[in-house]
Every structure is written in C-alpha cells, then in structure tokens.
Coordinates of C-alpha atoms in Angstrom, one line a residue:
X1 CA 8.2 29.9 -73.5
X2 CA 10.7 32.4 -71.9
X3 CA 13.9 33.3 -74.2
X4 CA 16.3 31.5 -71.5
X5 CA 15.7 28.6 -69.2
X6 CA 17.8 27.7 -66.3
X7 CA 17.0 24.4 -66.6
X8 CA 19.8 22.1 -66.2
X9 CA 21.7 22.2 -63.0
X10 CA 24.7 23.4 -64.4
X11 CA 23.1 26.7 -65.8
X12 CA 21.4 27.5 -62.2
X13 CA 24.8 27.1 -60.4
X14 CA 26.0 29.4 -62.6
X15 CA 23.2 31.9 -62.4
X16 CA 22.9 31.9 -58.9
X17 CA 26.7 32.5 -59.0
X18 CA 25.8 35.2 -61.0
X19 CA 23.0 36.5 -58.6
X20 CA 25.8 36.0 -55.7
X21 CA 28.1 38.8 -57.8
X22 CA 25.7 41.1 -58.8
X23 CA 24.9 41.5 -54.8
X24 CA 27.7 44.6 -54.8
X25 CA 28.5 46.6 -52.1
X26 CA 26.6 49.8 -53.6
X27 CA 23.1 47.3 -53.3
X28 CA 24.2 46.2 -50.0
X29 CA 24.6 50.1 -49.1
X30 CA 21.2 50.3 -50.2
X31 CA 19.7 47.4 -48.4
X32 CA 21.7 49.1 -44.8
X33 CA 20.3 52.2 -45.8
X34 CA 16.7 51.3 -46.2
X35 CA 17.0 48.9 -42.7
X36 CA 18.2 52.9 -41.5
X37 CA 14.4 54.3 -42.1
X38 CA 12.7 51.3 -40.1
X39 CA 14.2 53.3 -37.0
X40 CA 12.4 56.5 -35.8
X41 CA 14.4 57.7 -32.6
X42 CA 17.3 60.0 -33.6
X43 CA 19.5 58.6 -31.3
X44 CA 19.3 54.9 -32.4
X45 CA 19.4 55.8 -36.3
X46 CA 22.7 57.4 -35.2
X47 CA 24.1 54.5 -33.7
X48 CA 23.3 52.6 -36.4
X49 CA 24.4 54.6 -39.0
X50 CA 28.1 54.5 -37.0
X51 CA 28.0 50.7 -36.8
X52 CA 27.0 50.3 -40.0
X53 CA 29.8 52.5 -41.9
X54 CA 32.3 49.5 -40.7
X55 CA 30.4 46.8 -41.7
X56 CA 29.8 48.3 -45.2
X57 CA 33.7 48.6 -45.7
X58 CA 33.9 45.0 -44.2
X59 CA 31.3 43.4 -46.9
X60 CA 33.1 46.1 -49.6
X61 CA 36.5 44.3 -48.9
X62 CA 35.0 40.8 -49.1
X63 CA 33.0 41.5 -52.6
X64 CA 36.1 42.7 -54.1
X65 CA 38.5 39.8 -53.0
X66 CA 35.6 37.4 -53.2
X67 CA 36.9 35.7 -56.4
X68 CA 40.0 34.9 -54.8
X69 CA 38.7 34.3 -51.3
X70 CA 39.4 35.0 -48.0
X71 CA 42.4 32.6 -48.0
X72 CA 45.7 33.4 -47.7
X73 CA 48.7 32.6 -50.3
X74 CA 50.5 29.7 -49.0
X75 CA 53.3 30.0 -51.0
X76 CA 54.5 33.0 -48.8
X77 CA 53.4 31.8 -45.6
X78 CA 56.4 30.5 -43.1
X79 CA 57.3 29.8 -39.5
X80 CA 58.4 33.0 -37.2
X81 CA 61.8 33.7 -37.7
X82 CA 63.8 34.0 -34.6
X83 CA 63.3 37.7 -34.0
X84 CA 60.0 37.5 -34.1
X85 CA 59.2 35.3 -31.0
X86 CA 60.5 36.3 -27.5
X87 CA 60.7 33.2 -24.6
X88 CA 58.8 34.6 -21.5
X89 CA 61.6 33.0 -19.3
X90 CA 64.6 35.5 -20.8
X91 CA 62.3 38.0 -19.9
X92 CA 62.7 39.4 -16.1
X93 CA 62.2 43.0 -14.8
X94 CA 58.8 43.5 -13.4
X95 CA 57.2 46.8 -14.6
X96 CA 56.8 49.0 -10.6
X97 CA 53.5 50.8 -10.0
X98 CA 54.1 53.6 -12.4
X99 CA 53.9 51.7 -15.3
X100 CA 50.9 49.8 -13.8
X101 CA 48.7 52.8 -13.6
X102 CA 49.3 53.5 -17.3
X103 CA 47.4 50.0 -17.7
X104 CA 43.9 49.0 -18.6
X105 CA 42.7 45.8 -18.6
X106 CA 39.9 44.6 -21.3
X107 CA 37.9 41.2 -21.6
X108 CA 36.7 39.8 -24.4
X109 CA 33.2 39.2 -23.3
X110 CA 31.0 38.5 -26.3
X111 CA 30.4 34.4 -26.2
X112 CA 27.6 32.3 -25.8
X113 CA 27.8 29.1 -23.7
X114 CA 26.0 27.5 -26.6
X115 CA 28.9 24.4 -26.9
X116 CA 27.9 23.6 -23.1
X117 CA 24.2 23.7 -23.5
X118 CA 24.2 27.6 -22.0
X119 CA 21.7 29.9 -23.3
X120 CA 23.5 33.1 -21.6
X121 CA 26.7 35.0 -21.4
X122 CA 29.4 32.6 -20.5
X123 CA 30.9 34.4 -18.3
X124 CA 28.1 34.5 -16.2
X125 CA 28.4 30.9 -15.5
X126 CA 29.5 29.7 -12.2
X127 CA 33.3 28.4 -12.4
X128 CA 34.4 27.3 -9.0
X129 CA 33.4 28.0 -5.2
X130 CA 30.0 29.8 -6.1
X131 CA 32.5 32.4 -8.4
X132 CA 31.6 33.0 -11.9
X133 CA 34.2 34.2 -14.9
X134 CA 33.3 37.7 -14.1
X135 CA 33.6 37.2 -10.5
X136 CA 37.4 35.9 -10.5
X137 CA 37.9 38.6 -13.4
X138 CA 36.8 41.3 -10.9
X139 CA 38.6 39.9 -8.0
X140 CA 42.0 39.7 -10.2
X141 CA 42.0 43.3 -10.5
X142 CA 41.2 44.1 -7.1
X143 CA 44.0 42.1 -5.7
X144 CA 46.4 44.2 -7.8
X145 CA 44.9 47.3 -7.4
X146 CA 45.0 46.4 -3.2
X147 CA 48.8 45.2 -3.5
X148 CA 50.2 47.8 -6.1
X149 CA 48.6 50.6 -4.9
X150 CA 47.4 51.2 -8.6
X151 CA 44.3 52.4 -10.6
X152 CA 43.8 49.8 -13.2
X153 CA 40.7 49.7 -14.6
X154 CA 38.4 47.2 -15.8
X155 CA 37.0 46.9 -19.6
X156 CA 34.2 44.4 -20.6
X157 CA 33.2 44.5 -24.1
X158 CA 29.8 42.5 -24.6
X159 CA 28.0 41.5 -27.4
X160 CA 24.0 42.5 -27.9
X161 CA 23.7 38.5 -26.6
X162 CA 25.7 39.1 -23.7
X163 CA 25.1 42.5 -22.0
X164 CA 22.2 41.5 -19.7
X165 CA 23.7 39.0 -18.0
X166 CA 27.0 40.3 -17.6
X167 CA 25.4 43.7 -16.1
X168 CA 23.3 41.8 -13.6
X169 CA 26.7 40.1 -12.3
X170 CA 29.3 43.5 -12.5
X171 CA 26.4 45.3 -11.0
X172 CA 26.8 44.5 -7.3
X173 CA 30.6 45.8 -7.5
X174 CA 29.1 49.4 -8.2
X175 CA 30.2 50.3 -4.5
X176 CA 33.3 48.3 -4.3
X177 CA 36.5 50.2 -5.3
X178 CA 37.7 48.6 -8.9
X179 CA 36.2 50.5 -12.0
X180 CA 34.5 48.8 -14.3
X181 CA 33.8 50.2 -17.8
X182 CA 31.4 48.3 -20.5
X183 CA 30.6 48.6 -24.4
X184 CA 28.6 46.5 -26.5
X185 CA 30.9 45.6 -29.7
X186 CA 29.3 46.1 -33.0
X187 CA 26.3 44.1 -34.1
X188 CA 26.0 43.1 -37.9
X189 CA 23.2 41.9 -40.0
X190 CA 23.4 37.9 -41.3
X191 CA 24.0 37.5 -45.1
X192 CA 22.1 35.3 -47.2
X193 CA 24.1 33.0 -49.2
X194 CA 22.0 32.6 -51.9
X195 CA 21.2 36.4 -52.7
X196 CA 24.0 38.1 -50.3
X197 CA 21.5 40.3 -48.9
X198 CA 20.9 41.2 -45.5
X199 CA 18.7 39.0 -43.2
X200 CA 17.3 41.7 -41.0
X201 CA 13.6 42.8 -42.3
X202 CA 13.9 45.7 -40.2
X203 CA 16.9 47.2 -37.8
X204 CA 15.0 46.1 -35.3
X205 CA 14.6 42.2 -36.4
X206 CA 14.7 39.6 -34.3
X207 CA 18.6 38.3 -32.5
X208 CA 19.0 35.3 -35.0
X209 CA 19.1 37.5 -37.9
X210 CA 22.3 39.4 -36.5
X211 CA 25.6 38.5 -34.9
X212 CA 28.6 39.5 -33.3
X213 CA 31.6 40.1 -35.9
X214 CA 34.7 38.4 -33.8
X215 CA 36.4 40.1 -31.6
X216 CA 38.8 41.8 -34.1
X217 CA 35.7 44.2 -33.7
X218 CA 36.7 45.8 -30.1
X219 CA 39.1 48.3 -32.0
X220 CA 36.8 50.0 -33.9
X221 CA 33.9 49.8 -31.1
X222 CA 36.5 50.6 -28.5
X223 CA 36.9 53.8 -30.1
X224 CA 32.8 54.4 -31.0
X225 CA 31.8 53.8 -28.0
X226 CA 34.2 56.9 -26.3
X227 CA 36.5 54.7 -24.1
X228 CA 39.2 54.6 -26.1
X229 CA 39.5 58.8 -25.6
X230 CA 38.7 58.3 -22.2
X231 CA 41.5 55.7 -21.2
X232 CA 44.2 58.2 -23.1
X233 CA 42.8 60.7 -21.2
X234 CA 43.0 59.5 -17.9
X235 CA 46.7 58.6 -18.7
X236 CA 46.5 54.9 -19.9
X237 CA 49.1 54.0 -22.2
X238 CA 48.9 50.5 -22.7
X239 CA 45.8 47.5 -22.6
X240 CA 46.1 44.1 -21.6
X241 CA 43.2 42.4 -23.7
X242 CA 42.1 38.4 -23.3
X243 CA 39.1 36.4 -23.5
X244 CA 36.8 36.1 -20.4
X245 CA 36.9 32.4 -20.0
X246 CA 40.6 32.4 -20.2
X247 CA 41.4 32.0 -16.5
X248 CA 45.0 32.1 -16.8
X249 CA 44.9 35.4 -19.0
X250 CA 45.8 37.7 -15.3
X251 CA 47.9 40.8 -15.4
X252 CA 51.8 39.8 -15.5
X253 CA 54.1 43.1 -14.7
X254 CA 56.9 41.2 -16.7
X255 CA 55.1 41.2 -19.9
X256 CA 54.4 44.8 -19.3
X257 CA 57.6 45.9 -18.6
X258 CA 58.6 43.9 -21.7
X259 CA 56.0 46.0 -24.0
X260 CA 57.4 49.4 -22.7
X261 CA 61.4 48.5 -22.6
X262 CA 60.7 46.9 -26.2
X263 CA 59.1 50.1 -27.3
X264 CA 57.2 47.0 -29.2
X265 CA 54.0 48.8 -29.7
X266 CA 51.7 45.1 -29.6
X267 CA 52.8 41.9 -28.1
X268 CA 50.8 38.2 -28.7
X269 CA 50.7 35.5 -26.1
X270 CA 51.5 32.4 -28.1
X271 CA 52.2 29.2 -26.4
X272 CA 53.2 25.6 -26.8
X273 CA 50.9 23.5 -29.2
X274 CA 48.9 20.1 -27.9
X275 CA 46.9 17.7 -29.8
X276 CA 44.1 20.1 -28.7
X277 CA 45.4 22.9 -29.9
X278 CA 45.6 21.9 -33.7
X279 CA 43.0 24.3 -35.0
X280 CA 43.9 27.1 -33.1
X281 CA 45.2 30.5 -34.6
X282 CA 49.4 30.9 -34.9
X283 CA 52.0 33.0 -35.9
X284 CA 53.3 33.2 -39.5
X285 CA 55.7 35.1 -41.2
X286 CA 54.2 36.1 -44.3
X287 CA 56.2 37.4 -46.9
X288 CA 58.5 38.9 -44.5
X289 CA 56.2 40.5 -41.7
X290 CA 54.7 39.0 -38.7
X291 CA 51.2 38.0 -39.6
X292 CA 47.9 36.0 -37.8
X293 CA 47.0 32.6 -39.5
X294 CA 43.8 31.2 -38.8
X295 CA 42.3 28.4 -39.9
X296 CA 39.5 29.9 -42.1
X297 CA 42.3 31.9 -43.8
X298 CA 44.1 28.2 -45.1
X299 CA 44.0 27.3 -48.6
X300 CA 41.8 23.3 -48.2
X301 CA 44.8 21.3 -49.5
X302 CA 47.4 22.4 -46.6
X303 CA 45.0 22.4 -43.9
X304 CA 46.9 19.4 -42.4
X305 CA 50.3 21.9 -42.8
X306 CA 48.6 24.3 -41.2
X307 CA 47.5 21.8 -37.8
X308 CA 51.0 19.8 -37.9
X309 CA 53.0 21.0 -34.9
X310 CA 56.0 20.2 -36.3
X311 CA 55.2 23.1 -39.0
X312 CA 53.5 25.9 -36.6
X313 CA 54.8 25.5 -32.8
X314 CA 52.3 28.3 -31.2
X315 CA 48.8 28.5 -30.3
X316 CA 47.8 32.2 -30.2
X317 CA 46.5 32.4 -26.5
X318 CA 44.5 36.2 -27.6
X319 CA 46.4 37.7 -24.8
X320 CA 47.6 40.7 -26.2
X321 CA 49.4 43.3 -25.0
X322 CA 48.7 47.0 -26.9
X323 CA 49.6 50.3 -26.7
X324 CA 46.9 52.9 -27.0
X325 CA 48.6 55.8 -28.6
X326 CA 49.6 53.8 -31.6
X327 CA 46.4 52.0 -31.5
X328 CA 44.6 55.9 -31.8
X329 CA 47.5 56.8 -34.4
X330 CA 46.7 53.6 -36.7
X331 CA 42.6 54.1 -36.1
X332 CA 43.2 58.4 -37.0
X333 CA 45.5 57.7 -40.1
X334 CA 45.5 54.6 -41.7
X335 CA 43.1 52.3 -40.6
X336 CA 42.6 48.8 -39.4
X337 CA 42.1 46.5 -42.4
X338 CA 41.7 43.2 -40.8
X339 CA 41.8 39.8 -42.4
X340 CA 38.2 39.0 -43.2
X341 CA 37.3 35.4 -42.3
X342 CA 33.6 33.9 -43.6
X343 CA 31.6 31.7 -41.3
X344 CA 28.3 29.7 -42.8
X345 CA 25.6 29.5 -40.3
X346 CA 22.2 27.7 -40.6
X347 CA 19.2 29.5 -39.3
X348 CA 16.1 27.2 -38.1
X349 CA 14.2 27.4 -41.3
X350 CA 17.5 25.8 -42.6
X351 CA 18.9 28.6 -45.3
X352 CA 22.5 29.2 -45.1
X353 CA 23.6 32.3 -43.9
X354 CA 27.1 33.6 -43.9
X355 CA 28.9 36.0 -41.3
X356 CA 31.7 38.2 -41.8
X357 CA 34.4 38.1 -38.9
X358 CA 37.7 39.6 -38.0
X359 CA 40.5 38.3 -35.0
X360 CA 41.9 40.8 -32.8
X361 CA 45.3 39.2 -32.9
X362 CA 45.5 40.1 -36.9
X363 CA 45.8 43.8 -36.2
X364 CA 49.4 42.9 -35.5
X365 CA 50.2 43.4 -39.4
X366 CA 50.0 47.3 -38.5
X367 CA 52.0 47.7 -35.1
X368 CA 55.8 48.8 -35.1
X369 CA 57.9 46.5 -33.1
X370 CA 55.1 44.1 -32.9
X371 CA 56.1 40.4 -31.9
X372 CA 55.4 37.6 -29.9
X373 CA 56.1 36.3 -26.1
X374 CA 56.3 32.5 -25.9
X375 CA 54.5 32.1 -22.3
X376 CA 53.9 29.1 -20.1
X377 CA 50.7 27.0 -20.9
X378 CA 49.6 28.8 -17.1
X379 CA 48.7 31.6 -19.2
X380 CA 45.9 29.7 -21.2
X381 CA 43.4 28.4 -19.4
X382 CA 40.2 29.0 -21.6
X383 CA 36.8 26.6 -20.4
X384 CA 35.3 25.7 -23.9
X385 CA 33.5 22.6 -23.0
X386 CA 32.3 20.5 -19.9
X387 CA 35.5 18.5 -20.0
X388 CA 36.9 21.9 -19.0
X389 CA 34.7 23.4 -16.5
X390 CA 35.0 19.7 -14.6
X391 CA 38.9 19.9 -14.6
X392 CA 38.6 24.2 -13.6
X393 CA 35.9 22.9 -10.9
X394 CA 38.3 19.8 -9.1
X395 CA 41.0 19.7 -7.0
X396 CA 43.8 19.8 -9.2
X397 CA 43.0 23.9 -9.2
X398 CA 42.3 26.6 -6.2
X399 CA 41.8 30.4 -6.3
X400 CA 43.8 32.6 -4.9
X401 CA 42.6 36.3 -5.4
X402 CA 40.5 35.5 -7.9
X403 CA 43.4 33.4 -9.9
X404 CA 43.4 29.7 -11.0
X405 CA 46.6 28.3 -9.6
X406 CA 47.5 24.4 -9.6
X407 CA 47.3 22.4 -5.9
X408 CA 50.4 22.3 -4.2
X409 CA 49.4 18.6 -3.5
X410 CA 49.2 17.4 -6.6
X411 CA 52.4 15.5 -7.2
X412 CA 52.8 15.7 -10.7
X413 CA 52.9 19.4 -12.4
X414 CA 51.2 18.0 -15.8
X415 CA 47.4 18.6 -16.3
X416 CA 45.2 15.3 -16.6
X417 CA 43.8 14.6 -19.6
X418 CA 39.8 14.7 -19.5
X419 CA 37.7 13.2 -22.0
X420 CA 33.7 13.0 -21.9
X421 CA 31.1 11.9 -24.5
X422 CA 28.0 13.5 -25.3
X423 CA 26.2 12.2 -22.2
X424 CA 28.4 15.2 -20.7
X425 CA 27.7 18.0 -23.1
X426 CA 25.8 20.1 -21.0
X427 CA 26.5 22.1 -17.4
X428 CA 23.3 20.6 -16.6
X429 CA 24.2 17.3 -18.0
X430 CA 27.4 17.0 -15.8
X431 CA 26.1 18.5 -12.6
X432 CA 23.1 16.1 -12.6
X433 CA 25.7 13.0 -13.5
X434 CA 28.3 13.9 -10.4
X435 CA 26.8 14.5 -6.8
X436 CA 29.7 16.0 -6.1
X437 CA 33.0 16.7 -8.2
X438 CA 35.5 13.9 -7.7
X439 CA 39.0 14.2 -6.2
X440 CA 41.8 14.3 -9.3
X441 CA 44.5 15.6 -7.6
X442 CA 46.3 11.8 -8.6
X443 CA 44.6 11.5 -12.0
X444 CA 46.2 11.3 -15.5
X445 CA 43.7 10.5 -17.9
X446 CA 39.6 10.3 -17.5
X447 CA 37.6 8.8 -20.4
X448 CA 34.0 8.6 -19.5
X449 CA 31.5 8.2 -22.8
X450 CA 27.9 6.7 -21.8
X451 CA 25.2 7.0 -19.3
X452 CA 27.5 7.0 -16.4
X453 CA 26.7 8.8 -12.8
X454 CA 29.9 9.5 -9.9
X455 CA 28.6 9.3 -6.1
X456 CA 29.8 11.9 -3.8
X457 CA 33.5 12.1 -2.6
X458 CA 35.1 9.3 -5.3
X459 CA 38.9 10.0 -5.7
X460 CA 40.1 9.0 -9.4
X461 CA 43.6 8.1 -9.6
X462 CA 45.8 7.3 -12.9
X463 CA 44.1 6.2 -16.2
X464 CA 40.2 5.7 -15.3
X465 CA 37.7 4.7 -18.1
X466 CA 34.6 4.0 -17.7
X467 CA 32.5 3.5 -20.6
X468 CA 28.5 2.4 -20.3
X469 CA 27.2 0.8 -23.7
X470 CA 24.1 2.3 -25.1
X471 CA 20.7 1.3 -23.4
X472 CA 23.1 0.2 -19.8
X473 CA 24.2 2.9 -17.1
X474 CA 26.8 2.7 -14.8
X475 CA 26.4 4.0 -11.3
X476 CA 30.0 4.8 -9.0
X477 CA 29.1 4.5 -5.2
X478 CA 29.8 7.0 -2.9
X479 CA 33.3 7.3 -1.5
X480 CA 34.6 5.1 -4.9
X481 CA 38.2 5.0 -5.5
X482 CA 39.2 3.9 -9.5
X483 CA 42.7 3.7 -9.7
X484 CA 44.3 2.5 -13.1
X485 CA 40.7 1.4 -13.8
X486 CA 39.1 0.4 -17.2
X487 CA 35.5 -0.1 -15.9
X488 CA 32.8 -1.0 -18.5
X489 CA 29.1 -3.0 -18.1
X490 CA 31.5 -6.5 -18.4
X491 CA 33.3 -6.2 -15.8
X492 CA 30.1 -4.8 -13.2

C-alpha cells in the first residue's frame, strides 16, 4: 500500500490543484523549448522562437497572478469621468489630405464564422450584392484614396485559420491601385487544464491544438512581422484599427483630426449601449486612469453591475485610433502588459483546455492623452450572427463605395429588431429558408423561431412573428405581405 492515497475527492481536488501550481513558467519554458527541436528548418525554428518569447511572458504573468485571478478589483472600478469621454458631435474639423497620408488603416481579420455555421475566414463570406467583408473593406479605401488624392494603405492581420481564404479574396486587387499589406498574428499552443501543459505534441501539431490569442496580439506581431517599421518609414503616423466584420468601422477625417489636435496619442470608439450590447467590453475608470473592462475580467458577484446600462453607458466598438510613434516608444521602452483574460475550450475528445487572450482596446492603460469618442451607433455595425447578415443583406441598407449606409426610403431612422431561432443558425440555413431576402424597409421587429420558409419578393412591415411549433412548417407564398402579423400553425 503506497504511503499516501488520494482517495477521497477532497484530497484529489486538492492535488490536482497542486499539480495545476507546480506547472510554472520555468516547466512551461521547457515544454516551448522542446516543441522548438521538433522543427528542422532554420527559418521556421526562428519564427517560432520569436512568437514564443511573448507567449512565455503571457503564461509567466498568468502563473504569478493565478491565485488571485485574472479579475479585476471592483472596489476601484468606476464610470468615466467627464474628461475622459469626448461626444463625436462637439467634434468638427475634418483632418485635409496631409493628415490623411500619415494614416494606415488595419483590420482585425482573425475570426472564424463558426457562430454562423462557417468553416472559413469570415470575412470571406459574401455580405451584400455578390461583395464579401474584404471586398467593401477594399473598396472603402479606394474611394478615399480616389477622392483625397491620398496614399492610405491597407493592413489585414490574419490568424493561421484565416490567411487562405482571405489571400485568395485580396489577391485579385494585386493590379488595382490600393496597397494591401498582410501578417499573420501570433499563434499559441492550447493549455491543458488539468496539468497546464501545452497541447501541441509537436510545433507542428494539428490546428485544434493551437489558437489565436485575441486581437490585443496585433501589437506585438505588428512589430515582428516588420510593418510596423515599414509604416513609420513610409511616413505614417497614425492607424485606424477595427474588426473586419464591422461595416460601419470606415475612415472618418473628424476622428483623425481629433487624435492629432488632441495630441491624444490613442482614441476608443465607445458607443451607446442596447439590450444587445450587455456583455460587451466598456470603459472604466480604474483607480483614477482610463482602463478596458471586459467581461472575463468581472469579479462573479457584480456581473450584473457590470451588464446594467444604467452603471456602464458604452460599448467599446474596437475602433481605435493610434499613433505609431508612441505605439514604437511604448513597444522599445516599456512594454505592453495587457490584461490577461482566460477562456476554457473543449476539444472533441472532451478535455478542457484553456487559452490565454489579450484585447486591443486595453493597451489604452499606457497611451498619454488617451480617451474615448462617444460615436453614433453608424459606426458599429459588426455581423455576428444570421439575424445580422439578413438585416446587412435587406433593404433597409445599400453600399455606396464600399460603405453600409441606411435607405433613404426607409421612413423611420431606427434599425428593426431581428430575432431568429436555431432553425436560422446557419448562412446555409437562412439562404435555403428565403428564396429571396424580403423587403424591410417598413419593418420594426421580426421574430421567426421554427421550421419556417419566405417565398420570393414578401415585404414585412411592423411587428411580424411567425412561429412554427416543432414537427409543423410554415411556408410564406411568394409576393406575401405580413403587416403587424403574429402568424403561427393556429391561425394557417
């Protein structure tokens, strides 16, 4: 019989507590180190190497506040004070084409359409009139560019998930004037919970056993990958950053001019919160500076503090504005330390994994002058789920050069409200349940849950549900018009 036995649950909590601790960073080097030797061209064992100095400081800072967690003190945590938040509609000077050609403009480009069933770069997916993400993105700066007279460049940072497809979309704008520039952001190895090792067998193991690490990563890769040099040297001062599927996130001169009369050297889109909106990211003072809360980083009993509007106003949008000399200055001198916040996966053989990520917006802790701009909800426009993409795809929105503006003929200048069950979850779920999109351009509220299917050309006006119950479908003729219409297998 062995001197001690873990028999009782109690004691193997405990020990594998234990085991959890005893994972330090110096046997986590060691594990990074020995995925290093798997790896025989010179070349990729460099690469490596560089990504894998940040991630060792990452999991360093996380073993040493793990006791404590990754969640922030509460009891310091505040709304904005005054100061700190700017309304976009005192702002108005428009920054001229000087100050344009000091800009670069970088999308976030690292996402999965895994919530809508997409097995592929999101931003590959086609949004409206045959156009995909990319293809407005590149059209937005192309209009400017045509109508400033200006140089602005074009950033995409994709993941190691994402940098096929979006290459085979940016790839047929190689002969068309706008330069595009691409880097793949960081890719780190999955943690086991149980042991806190690495996933990865070899540094070559399969997708699933690595992951993106937010995108509070493209400072850091920004800078490995050479463009950050090569942006400063071709005279760029500032970056406007946002996330690809954000089609309201286009270049606005009055922002910019804001960021260079402000000397402010980063500026956050925030905007007004909805009932959507209630996990999102905000801004905080905390403890006297201007800090990042997200919703990983909240202690469990204020949670509902932390989602009540009446508490935290703003959504952070992740439109930020940055300059790049003070972004090099921080990188060369001090550092980015960015609030660390854990994610638990499950893999298919069902262990629990965990994942270490960072948001861009909480590098605002270490800018000068740093503060928000309150902007109109115009400016956040992100496509998350199919509810979305069937809104972004309707009537109630055109393009114009590549931007998502609302109908002049819509008569009311609020957004309808669209609501869809599971039925819906997926773009091929919702392209094979409506022939064609219908007309919204009177509509207030959709709810649609069950097997339902639209005909071509319906026109949905007011409050519309229509709600199958399980094992019954509902099919809407062609040329339908549900005004103020609470249709359900009763009433057919």
């Amino acid at each position: 019989m062995p001197f001690f036995s873990y028999s009782t649950p109690s004691l193997r909590k405990r020990f594998n507590r234990s085991a959890r601790l005893n994972a330090s960073p110096k046997t986590m080097s060691s594990e990074i180190d020995r995925l290093l030797t798997t790896l025989t061209d010179p070349a990729a064992r460099k690469g490596f190497e560089m990504e894998m100095v940040s991630f060792k400081q990452m999991f360093s800072r996380y073993s040493s506040c793990k006791e404590q967690g990754t969640r922030l003190d509460w009891d310091k945590i505040s709304p904005p004070l005054p100061d700190q938040l700017v309304e976009y509609n005192n702002l108005t000077r428009q920054a001229d084409s000087t100050s344009l050609n000091k800009l670069a403009v970088l999308k976030v480009n690292g996402g999965l359409g895994t919530s809508m069933g997409i097995k592929g770069a999101k931003s590959a997916l086609e949004v409206k009139d045959g156009l995909t993400f990319l293809d407005l993105i590149v059209q937005q700066i192309q209009h400017l560019n045509a109508t400033m007279h200006t140089d602005v460049p074009l950033v995409v940072m994709t993941s190691f998930k994402t940098q096929v497809d979006t290459i085979k979309v940016i790839k047929k704008y190689i002969n068309d004037p706008v330069r595009i520039l691409t880097f793949n952001q960081s890719r780190y190895p999955r943690v086991f919970r149980d042991t806190m090792l690495p996933c990865p067998r070899t540094a070559d193991d399969e997708n699933r056993t690595w992951y993106p690490p937010g995108h509070g990563d493209l400072f850091l890769s920004l800078r490995r990958s050479g463009v950050l040099e090569q942006l400063l040297s071709e005279g760029k001062e500032y970056l406007f950053v946002s996330n690809s599927d954000n089609l309201g996130a286009v270049v606005d001169p009055v922002i910019l001019q804001h960021l260079s009369e402000s000397e402010s050297e980063f500026l956050m889109e925030v905007t007004a919160k909805t009932k959507g909106d209630l996990k999102g990211g905000t801004l905080v003072n905390y403890d006297g500076s201007l800090r990042l809360l997200e919703l990983g980083q909240v202690p469990f009993e204020h949670i509902e503090d932390f989602k009540s509007a009446f508490n935290f106003r703003t959504l952070n949008t992740n439109n930020l504005w940055i300059n790049l000399k003070a972004l090099k200055r921080i990188l060369d001198n001090v550092g980015l330390d960015l609030d660390i916040i854990k994610k638990s996966r499950y893999l298919d053989n069902g262990k629990v994994v965990i994942q270490l990520e960072t948001a861009a917006g909480s590098v605002i802790k270490h800018f000068e002058k740093a503060h928000g701009v309150i902007v109109p909800r115009g400016r956040f426009l992100p496509v998350k789920n199919c509810a979305d993409l069937l809104l972004i795809r309707s009537d109630v929105y055109q393009i114009e050069n590549g931007s998502l503006r609302p109908n002049d003929h819509r008569p009311f200048q609020t957004t309808p409200t669209v609501k869809l069950s599971d039925n819906f979850r997926s773009v091929d779920e919702l392209d094979s349940r409506f022939k064609t999109i219908p007309s919204m351009l009177e509509l207030d509220h959709l709810t649609v849950t069950g097997d339902v299917r639209f005909g071509r050309a319906c026109d949905l006006r007011g409050t519309v549900i229509v709600a199958a119950t399980e094992g019954q479908r509902i099919d809407i003729p062609d040329g339908s018009v549900l005004e103020n219409r609470n249709l359900n297998m009763i009433e057919l």
